[in-house]
GROMACS .gro file of C-alpha atoms in nm:
model
  417
    1MET     CA    1   2.057   7.949   0.501
    2THR     CA    2   2.112   8.048   0.862
    3LYS     CA    3   2.104   7.750   1.097
    4THR     CA    4   2.108   7.950   1.420
    5ASP     CA    5   1.950   8.285   1.500
    6VAL     CA    6   2.154   8.363   1.812
    7LEU     CA    7   2.478   8.216   1.942
    8ILE     CA    8   2.548   8.320   2.301
    9LEU     CA    9   2.915   8.302   2.400
   10SER     CA   10   2.943   8.316   2.778
   11GLU     CA   11   3.272   8.365   2.958
   12LEU     CA   12   3.127   8.156   3.243
   13ALA     CA   13   2.907   7.850   3.213
   14PRO     CA   14   2.542   7.946   3.275
   15TRP     CA   15   2.517   7.727   3.585
   16PRO     CA   16   2.516   7.744   3.887
   17LEU     CA   17   2.337   8.076   3.930
   18ASP     CA   18   2.597   8.225   4.165
   19HIS     CA   19   2.708   8.511   3.938
   20GLY     CA   20   2.523   8.780   3.747
   21GLY     CA   21   2.669   8.672   3.413
   22ARG     CA   22   2.561   8.311   3.462
   23LEU     CA   23   2.213   8.420   3.565
   24ARG     CA   24   2.162   8.646   3.264
   25VAL     CA   25   2.254   8.370   3.019
   26ALA     CA   26   2.049   8.106   3.201
   27TYR     CA   27   1.734   8.316   3.175
   28LEU     CA   28   1.786   8.514   2.854
   29ALA     CA   29   1.859   8.210   2.635
   30PRO     CA   30   1.531   8.025   2.710
   31ALA     CA   31   1.337   8.353   2.685
   32LEU     CA   32   1.477   8.413   2.335
   33ALA     CA   33   1.389   8.055   2.245
   34ARG     CA   34   1.030   8.115   2.359
   35LEU     CA   35   1.011   8.388   2.093
   36GLY     CA   36   1.076   8.121   1.833
   37LEU     CA   37   1.443   8.207   1.783
   38ARG     CA   38   1.695   7.928   1.738
   39VAL     CA   39   1.937   7.981   2.028
   40VAL     CA   40   2.265   7.806   2.109
   41VAL     CA   41   2.481   7.870   2.418
   42ALA     CA   42   2.853   7.788   2.445
   43SER     CA   43   3.119   7.861   2.707
   44PRO     CA   44   3.489   7.778   2.745
   45GLU     CA   45   3.389   7.667   3.097
   46ALA     CA   46   3.224   7.324   3.116
   47LEU     CA   47   2.855   7.312   3.205
   48PRO     CA   48   2.805   7.123   3.534
   49VAL     CA   49   2.613   6.797   3.509
   50GLU     CA   50   2.354   6.926   3.757
   51ALA     CA   51   2.241   7.203   3.520
   52PRO     CA   52   1.871   7.168   3.435
   53SER     CA   53   1.788   6.980   3.117
   54SER     CA   54   1.598   7.280   2.978
   55LEU     CA   55   1.922   7.480   2.981
   56ARG     CA   56   2.145   7.190   2.882
   57SER     CA   57   1.936   7.137   2.567
   58LEU     CA   58   2.042   7.484   2.444
   59CYS     CA   59   2.415   7.435   2.514
   60VAL     CA   60   2.688   7.292   2.294
   61ASP     CA   61   3.042   7.198   2.392
   62TRP     CA   62   3.322   7.442   2.330
   63PRO     CA   63   3.565   7.310   2.065
   64ALA     CA   64   3.835   7.119   2.250
   65CYS     CA   65   4.096   7.142   1.975
   66VAL     CA   66   4.139   7.451   1.762
   67ASP     CA   67   4.322   7.446   1.431
   68GLU     CA   68   4.627   7.673   1.417
   69SER     CA   69   4.476   7.850   1.117
   70ASP     CA   70   4.177   7.945   1.334
   71GLN     CA   71   4.411   8.079   1.599
   72ARG     CA   72   4.585   8.295   1.340
   73ALA     CA   73   4.254   8.410   1.192
   74PHE     CA   74   4.119   8.497   1.537
   75ILE     CA   75   4.419   8.720   1.610
   76GLN     CA   76   4.414   8.861   1.257
   77ASN     CA   77   4.061   8.986   1.320
   78TRP     CA   78   4.212   9.207   1.590
   79SER     CA   79   4.402   9.395   1.318
   80GLY     CA   80   4.402   9.773   1.307
   81PRO     CA   81   4.580  10.058   1.485
   82LEU     CA   82   4.512   9.905   1.830
   83ARG     CA   83   4.623   9.550   1.747
   84GLY     CA   84   4.937   9.570   1.960
   85LEU     CA   85   4.744   9.709   2.258
   86ARG     CA   86   4.485   9.433   2.220
   87ARG     CA   87   4.748   9.162   2.234
   88ARG     CA   88   4.922   9.318   2.537
   89LEU     CA   89   4.593   9.356   2.727
   90ALA     CA   90   4.490   8.999   2.648
   91ARG     CA   91   4.824   8.868   2.778
   92HIS     CA   92   4.800   9.086   3.088
   93GLN     CA   93   4.454   8.945   3.164
   94GLY     CA   94   4.576   8.589   3.116
   95ILE     CA   95   4.337   8.527   2.827
   96ASP     CA   96   4.402   8.202   2.639
   97THR     CA   97   4.355   8.320   2.281
   98ALA     CA   98   4.393   7.965   2.149
   99ARG     CA   99   4.096   7.863   2.365
  100TYR     CA  100   3.891   8.169   2.272
  101ALA     CA  101   3.958   8.102   1.904
  102GLY     CA  102   3.716   7.811   1.934
  103ALA     CA  103   3.445   8.073   1.884
  104LEU     CA  104   3.543   8.082   1.515
  105GLU     CA  105   3.469   7.710   1.478
  106LEU     CA  106   3.131   7.760   1.647
  107VAL     CA  107   3.042   8.046   1.412
  108ARG     CA  108   3.148   7.844   1.109
  109ARG     CA  109   2.949   7.539   1.221
  110LEU     CA  110   2.632   7.713   1.344
  111ARG     CA  111   2.622   8.008   1.100
  112PRO     CA  112   2.446   8.240   1.349
  113ARG     CA  113   2.275   8.558   1.248
  114ALA     CA  114   2.411   8.725   1.564
  115VAL     CA  115   2.656   8.645   1.841
  116ILE     CA  116   2.592   8.776   2.193
  117GLY     CA  117   2.897   8.780   2.421
  118VAL     CA  118   2.849   8.777   2.799
  119GLY     CA  119   3.125   8.856   3.050
  120GLN     CA  120   3.392   9.119   3.113
  121HIS     CA  121   3.622   8.963   2.852
  122ALA     CA  122   3.349   8.887   2.598
  123PRO     CA  123   3.469   9.173   2.369
  124VAL     CA  124   3.797   8.981   2.330
  125MET     CA  125   3.600   8.688   2.188
  126LEU     CA  126   3.369   8.904   1.979
  127LYS     CA  127   3.651   9.111   1.826
  128GLY     CA  128   3.808   8.791   1.694
  129LEU     CA  129   3.496   8.700   1.493
  130PRO     CA  130   3.428   8.796   1.129
  131LYS     CA  131   3.243   9.122   1.073
  132ASP     CA  132   2.970   8.961   0.864
  133VAL     CA  133   2.796   8.842   1.181
  134SER     CA  134   2.637   9.090   1.426
  135ARG     CA  135   2.856   9.103   1.738
  136VAL     CA  136   2.672   9.215   2.052
  137TRP     CA  137   2.838   9.259   2.392
  138TYR     CA  138   2.585   9.201   2.671
  139ALA     CA  139   2.795   9.391   2.924
  140ALA     CA  140   2.515   9.468   3.171
  141ASP     CA  141   2.724   9.660   3.430
  142ASP     CA  142   3.020   9.877   3.336
  143VAL     CA  143   3.328   9.785   3.538
  144VAL     CA  144   3.490  10.128   3.506
  145ALA     CA  145   3.181  10.304   3.647
  146PHE     CA  146   3.161  10.042   3.924
  147LEU     CA  147   3.523  10.093   4.033
  148LEU     CA  148   3.492  10.471   4.035
  149SER     CA  149   3.168  10.452   4.238
  150CYS     CA  150   3.357  10.271   4.515
  151MET     CA  151   3.625  10.539   4.549
  152GLY     CA  152   3.409  10.798   4.720
  153ARG     CA  153   3.380  10.587   5.035
  154GLU     CA  154   3.744  10.485   5.065
  155SER     CA  155   4.058  10.633   5.206
  156LEU     CA  156   4.303  10.789   4.964
  157ASP     CA  157   4.550  10.504   5.002
  158ARG     CA  158   4.305  10.275   4.816
  159TRP     CA  159   4.268  10.511   4.521
  160PRO     CA  160   4.581  10.406   4.326
  161SER     CA  161   4.461  10.044   4.298
  162ARG     CA  162   4.113  10.163   4.200
  163LEU     CA  163   4.247  10.396   3.934
  164TYR     CA  164   4.474  10.121   3.801
  165GLY     CA  165   4.177   9.884   3.768
  166ALA     CA  166   3.967  10.154   3.604
  167ALA     CA  167   4.247  10.233   3.358
  168LEU     CA  168   4.290   9.865   3.273
  169HIS     CA  169   3.921   9.813   3.200
  170THR     CA  170   3.904  10.140   3.011
  171GLY     CA  171   4.182  10.004   2.790
  172LEU     CA  172   3.991   9.679   2.733
  173GLU     CA  173   3.667   9.856   2.642
  174VAL     CA  174   3.842  10.100   2.408
  175ALA     CA  175   4.078   9.848   2.246
  176PHE     CA  176   3.809   9.588   2.182
  177GLY     CA  177   3.535   9.838   2.108
  178GLY     CA  178   3.366   9.919   1.781
  179LEU     CA  179   3.131   9.620   1.799
  180ASP     CA  180   2.788   9.621   1.642
  181ALA     CA  181   2.607   9.672   1.972
  182ILE     CA  182   2.658   9.698   2.347
  183VAL     CA  183   2.384   9.635   2.605
  184GLY     CA  184   2.385   9.785   2.954
  185VAL     CA  185   2.125   9.740   3.226
  186SER     CA  186   2.100  10.106   3.326
  187ASP     CA  187   2.132  10.448   3.166
  188GLN     CA  188   2.446  10.517   3.370
  189ASP     CA  189   2.615  10.192   3.263
  190GLN     CA  190   2.515  10.242   2.901
  191ARG     CA  191   2.658  10.594   2.892
  192TRP     CA  192   2.999  10.464   3.004
  193LEU     CA  193   2.985  10.164   2.773
  194SER     CA  194   2.891  10.373   2.470
  195VAL     CA  195   3.159  10.636   2.527
  196LEU     CA  196   3.436  10.381   2.577
  197GLY     CA  197   3.316  10.099   2.353
  198ARG     CA  198   3.183  10.307   2.057
  199PRO     CA  199   2.916  10.055   1.950
  200GLY     CA  200   2.708  10.079   1.637
  201VAL     CA  201   2.398  10.049   1.857
  202GLY     CA  202   2.376  10.110   2.231
  203ARG     CA  203   2.078   9.985   2.425
  204VAL     CA  204   1.955   9.966   2.784
  205ILE     CA  205   1.786   9.634   2.862
  206ALA     CA  206   1.706   9.575   3.227
  207ASN     CA  207   1.746   9.242   3.402
  208GLY     CA  208   1.445   9.024   3.461
  209VAL     CA  209   1.354   8.785   3.742
  210ASP     CA  210   1.200   8.438   3.744
  211LEU     CA  211   0.844   8.528   3.844
  212ASP     CA  212   0.745   8.163   3.888
  213VAL     CA  213   1.031   8.076   4.124
  214PHE     CA  214   1.033   8.406   4.316
  215CYS     CA  215   0.668   8.443   4.400
  216PRO     CA  216   0.466   8.517   4.715
  217ALA     CA  217   0.388   8.221   4.938
  218ALA     CA  218   0.022   8.146   5.004
  219GLU     CA  219   0.066   8.106   5.381
  220THR     CA  220   0.383   8.216   5.553
  221ALA     CA  221   0.407   8.330   5.915
  222ILE     CA  222   0.590   8.662   5.932
  223GLU     CA  223   0.827   8.688   6.227
  224ALA     CA  224   0.792   9.021   6.406
  225ASN     CA  225   1.085   9.264   6.422
  226THR     CA  226   1.301   9.077   6.173
  227ALA     CA  227   1.499   9.186   5.870
  228VAL     CA  228   1.693   8.991   5.608
  229PHE     CA  229   1.969   9.046   5.354
  230TRP     CA  230   2.100   8.797   5.099
  231GLY     CA  231   2.383   8.810   4.848
  232ARG     CA  232   2.749   8.723   4.808
  233LEU     CA  233   2.936   8.820   5.123
  234ASP     CA  234   3.261   8.878   4.936
  235PHE     CA  235   3.113   9.122   4.683
  236GLU     CA  236   3.225   9.474   4.762
  237PRO     CA  237   2.895   9.667   4.753
  238ASN     CA  238   2.738   9.402   4.976
  239VAL     CA  239   3.030   9.410   5.220
  240ASP     CA  240   3.034   9.789   5.239
  241GLY     CA  241   2.657   9.807   5.283
  242LEU     CA  242   2.647   9.543   5.555
  243ILE     CA  243   2.924   9.711   5.753
  244TRP     CA  244   2.737  10.041   5.738
  245PHE     CA  245   2.405   9.882   5.830
  246VAL     CA  246   2.534   9.672   6.122
  247ASP     CA  247   2.752   9.954   6.260
  248ARG     CA  248   2.522  10.252   6.208
  249VAL     CA  249   2.162  10.138   6.159
  250TRP     CA  250   2.105   9.811   6.343
  251PRO     CA  251   2.217   9.925   6.692
  252GLY     CA  252   1.941  10.187   6.698
  253LEU     CA  253   1.682   9.925   6.607
  254VAL     CA  254   1.792   9.656   6.849
  255ARG     CA  255   1.806   9.904   7.140
  256ARG     CA  256   1.441   9.998   7.091
  257HIS     CA  257   1.331   9.647   6.995
  258PRO     CA  258   1.503   9.391   7.218
  259GLY     CA  259   1.500   9.052   7.051
  260ALA     CA  260   1.502   9.197   6.700
  261ARG     CA  261   1.692   8.981   6.452
  262PHE     CA  262   1.878   9.056   6.130
  263ARG     CA  263   1.954   8.751   5.912
  264VAL     CA  264   2.249   8.768   5.672
  265ILE     CA  265   2.248   8.498   5.403
  266GLY     CA  266   2.513   8.435   5.140
  267ARG     CA  267   2.824   8.255   5.022
  268GLY     CA  268   3.173   8.367   5.110
  269MET     CA  269   3.277   8.591   5.395
  270HIS     CA  270   3.502   8.890   5.342
  271ARG     CA  271   3.754   8.930   5.621
  272SER     CA  272   3.624   9.278   5.706
  273LEU     CA  273   3.289   9.124   5.807
  274GLU     CA  274   3.443   8.894   6.068
  275ARG     CA  275   3.430   9.155   6.342
  276LEU     CA  276   3.053   9.186   6.298
  277ARG     CA  277   2.986   8.822   6.384
  278THR     CA  278   2.920   8.905   6.750
  279ALA     CA  279   2.687   9.199   6.685
  280GLU     CA  280   2.371   9.173   6.895
  281GLY     CA  281   2.074   9.028   6.710
  282VAL     CA  282   2.263   8.955   6.388
  283GLU     CA  283   2.238   8.597   6.258
  284TRP     CA  284   2.503   8.496   6.004
  285VAL     CA  285   2.317   8.220   5.825
  286GLY     CA  286   2.576   8.167   5.554
  287ALA     CA  287   2.509   7.982   5.230
  288VAL     CA  288   2.170   7.819   5.176
  289ASP     CA  289   2.031   7.630   4.880
  290ASP     CA  290   1.715   7.842   4.876
  291VAL     CA  291   1.673   8.190   5.025
  292ARG     CA  292   1.298   8.203   4.977
  293ASP     CA  293   1.184   8.066   5.313
  294ASP     CA  294   1.399   8.311   5.510
  295ALA     CA  295   1.302   8.598   5.279
  296ARG     CA  296   0.930   8.528   5.306
  297SER     CA  297   0.926   8.486   5.685
  298SER     CA  298   1.125   8.804   5.756
  299ALA     CA  299   0.925   9.120   5.812
  300VAL     CA  300   1.151   9.342   5.598
  301THR     CA  301   1.411   9.292   5.327
  302VAL     CA  302   1.704   9.533   5.362
  303LEU     CA  303   1.934   9.647   5.080
  304PRO     CA  304   2.184   9.897   5.230
  305MET     CA  305   2.419   9.935   4.931
  306ARG     CA  306   2.612  10.262   4.906
  307CYS     CA  307   2.827  10.188   4.599
  308GLY     CA  308   2.816   9.980   4.282
  309GLY     CA  309   2.601   9.997   3.974
  310GLY     CA  310   2.382   9.786   3.752
  311ILE     CA  311   2.053   9.638   3.873
  312LYS     CA  312   2.046   9.441   4.197
  313ASN     CA  313   1.907   9.094   4.128
  314LYS     CA  314   1.829   9.052   4.498
  315LEU     CA  315   1.604   9.359   4.475
  316LEU     CA  316   1.410   9.207   4.184
  317GLU     CA  317   1.381   8.878   4.372
  318ALA     CA  318   1.246   9.047   4.684
  319LEU     CA  319   0.994   9.249   4.483
  320ALA     CA  320   0.880   8.939   4.292
  321MET     CA  321   0.823   8.756   4.623
  322GLY     CA  322   0.608   9.045   4.738
  323ARG     CA  323   0.840   9.142   5.021
  324PRO     CA  324   0.844   9.492   5.170
  325VAL     CA  325   1.184   9.643   5.090
  326VAL     CA  326   1.381   9.915   5.267
  327CYS     CA  327   1.684  10.025   5.068
  328THR     CA  328   1.917  10.307   4.979
  329SER     CA  329   1.883  10.506   4.657
  330ARG     CA  330   2.201  10.338   4.532
  331ALA     CA  331   2.024  10.001   4.543
  332LEU     CA  332   1.774  10.136   4.288
  333THR     CA  333   2.039  10.220   4.028
  334GLY     CA  334   1.906  10.131   3.687
  335LEU     CA  335   1.537  10.132   3.784
  336ALA     CA  336   1.448  10.485   3.888
  337GLU     CA  337   1.629  10.631   3.585
  338ASP     CA  338   1.363  10.522   3.337
  339HIS     CA  339   1.066  10.610   3.559
  340ARG     CA  340   1.007  10.250   3.668
  341MET     CA  341   1.053  10.341   4.033
  342PRO     CA  342   0.956  10.029   4.233
  343PRO     CA  343   0.746  10.050   4.549
  344VAL     CA  344   1.004  10.054   4.829
  345ARG     CA  345   1.084  10.259   5.138
  346LEU     CA  346   1.404  10.461   5.114
  347GLY     CA  347   1.668  10.519   5.378
  348ASP     CA  348   1.985  10.694   5.266
  349ASP     CA  349   2.110  10.771   5.616
  350ALA     CA  350   2.094  10.581   5.942
  351LEU     CA  351   1.802  10.777   6.090
  352SER     CA  352   1.580  10.750   5.782
  353MET     CA  353   1.650  10.379   5.744
  354VAL     CA  354   1.572  10.311   6.111
  355SER     CA  355   1.248  10.505   6.072
  356ALA     CA  356   1.144  10.321   5.755
  357ILE     CA  357   1.206   9.979   5.909
  358GLU     CA  358   1.028  10.068   6.233
  359GLN     CA  359   0.722  10.191   6.047
  360LEU     CA  360   0.690   9.861   5.862
  361TRP     CA  361   0.751   9.659   6.178
  362ALA     CA  362   0.479   9.855   6.359
  363ASN     CA  363   0.222   9.823   6.083
  364PRO     CA  364   0.205   9.473   5.930
  365ALA     CA  365  -0.096   9.570   5.719
  366SER     CA  366   0.099   9.852   5.557
  367ALA     CA  367   0.394   9.617   5.499
  368ALA     CA  368   0.160   9.365   5.332
  369ARG     CA  369   0.019   9.635   5.102
  370LEU     CA  370   0.371   9.740   5.007
  371GLY     CA  371   0.453   9.377   4.932
  372ARG     CA  372   0.149   9.337   4.706
  373SER     CA  373   0.247   9.651   4.517
  374ALA     CA  374   0.601   9.513   4.484
  375ARG     CA  375   0.477   9.191   4.323
  376ALA     CA  376   0.251   9.383   4.084
  377TRP     CA  377   0.546   9.603   3.984
  378ALA     CA  378   0.765   9.298   3.916
  379GLU     CA  379   0.498   9.142   3.697
  380ARG     CA  380   0.470   9.461   3.491
  381HIS     CA  381   0.837   9.552   3.460
  382ALA     CA  382   1.073   9.266   3.540
  383SER     CA  383   1.009   8.957   3.328
  384TRP     CA  384   1.282   8.793   3.121
  385ASP     CA  385   1.036   8.771   2.832
  386GLN     CA  386   1.036   9.152   2.820
  387ALA     CA  387   1.415   9.151   2.811
  388ALA     CA  388   1.412   8.893   2.531
  389ARG     CA  389   1.174   9.105   2.320
  390ALA     CA  390   1.406   9.403   2.367
  391PHE     CA  391   1.701   9.190   2.253
  392ALA     CA  392   1.506   9.074   1.946
  393GLY     CA  393   1.443   9.437   1.855
  394LEU     CA  394   1.811   9.517   1.903
  395LEU     CA  395   1.914   9.236   1.670
  396ASP     CA  396   1.672   9.370   1.409
  397ASP     CA  397   1.835   9.713   1.442
  398CYS     CA  398   2.174   9.553   1.383
  399ASP     CA  399   2.038   9.379   1.072
  400ARG     CA  400   1.901   9.705   0.936
  401ARG     CA  401   2.235   9.879   0.991
  402ALA     CA  402   2.404   9.597   0.801
  403GLY     CA  403   2.146   9.610   0.522
  404GLN     CA  404   2.016   9.263   0.605
  405PRO     CA  405   1.650   9.158   0.630
  406SER     CA  406   1.512   9.123   0.980
  407GLY     CA  407   1.545   8.776   1.125
  408VAL     CA  408   1.244   8.800   1.357
  409ASP     CA  409   0.885   8.754   1.248
  410PRO     CA  410   0.692   9.041   1.414
  411ARG     CA  411   0.406   8.800   1.475
  412ARG     CA  412   0.631   8.610   1.717
  413LEU     CA  413   0.680   8.921   1.924
  414ASP     CA  414   0.304   8.987   1.926
  415ARG     CA  415   0.234   8.636   2.051
  416ALA     CA  416   0.506   8.661   2.316
  417ALA     CA  417   0.367   8.993   2.440
   0.00000   0.00000   0.00000
């Protein structure tokens, strides 16, 4: 008798929500539980005491001591033609296989129907598990595709390090591939993941957003001629996009609109952003506990990314708050591909972005309509409950491939819908 429907093994603890992997676990696990599935979350990284009780109730501690026989069994499950490569790659990445072997104890104790691994090194954990449990890598973004996307905007002297990183992650995906399923958040990511990882089932499942937390405010005064960006300020696509926006786009706006302000919110500060601190009209707010007040009071949300992949969580948050968004096409990666194009204004070069922002600044009524359409789009397309239903269907597909009966009562999915 199965005690657990889904065991989620997360490379990082699902709190705080300062990383995409943490966020996906923190929202997917409760959404799966709302479907009636029995969900358990575990991570080699300790869960902070400030994590909400609703999430803590789903988490169990990672085994502190692992029997040597489990360590041997974990490595033995890597057997096959690529076993030597797997061990070399794990050592190179500094992976503590004795620590990761605790996943075997969790599987033995909880007897899950399926194990979902989250994180770049999750395949290392999943490959060490027995094959009689469905092993699903929730990869989301593909690292190889991400690294290659950054090369087009760099000088040739940066290419060797990029190609080395791409080759390393290609080796990881190939060596620890052959799992039961891999999940990407966009068609582009899934194509890379499927080619390299050779899963039994490949599936695209888009990120969701907390529609209750990120919602429009009833009464918020919008400050004229303002724009806002939020996100990690040491994450490469954000850094590249901000440099381009502040150097190439913002000067044209501030010249024609004296007093215009651009707020930049986020943790960390890459050294290449330091020179922008004195740019006219740019406010470097830094880290805040809650971005919503600044986001709601700013006239426009700007997403100027020119590289990267996946789905931008900040885009989903802005849309859910009903904010008018001006962004590049790159910021829409993963959404436009499946015909769920959100209501935004596009600007892929400096002139078109200046024009899009100015039009919204000049017409608050039009900006408000765009914001209402954005919220409606988020409600239709970007809930974590939708993602959870897609995961439940994926797990059923894995069961059918393995010749096992489905573990999800279809009536649960009907009620959740």
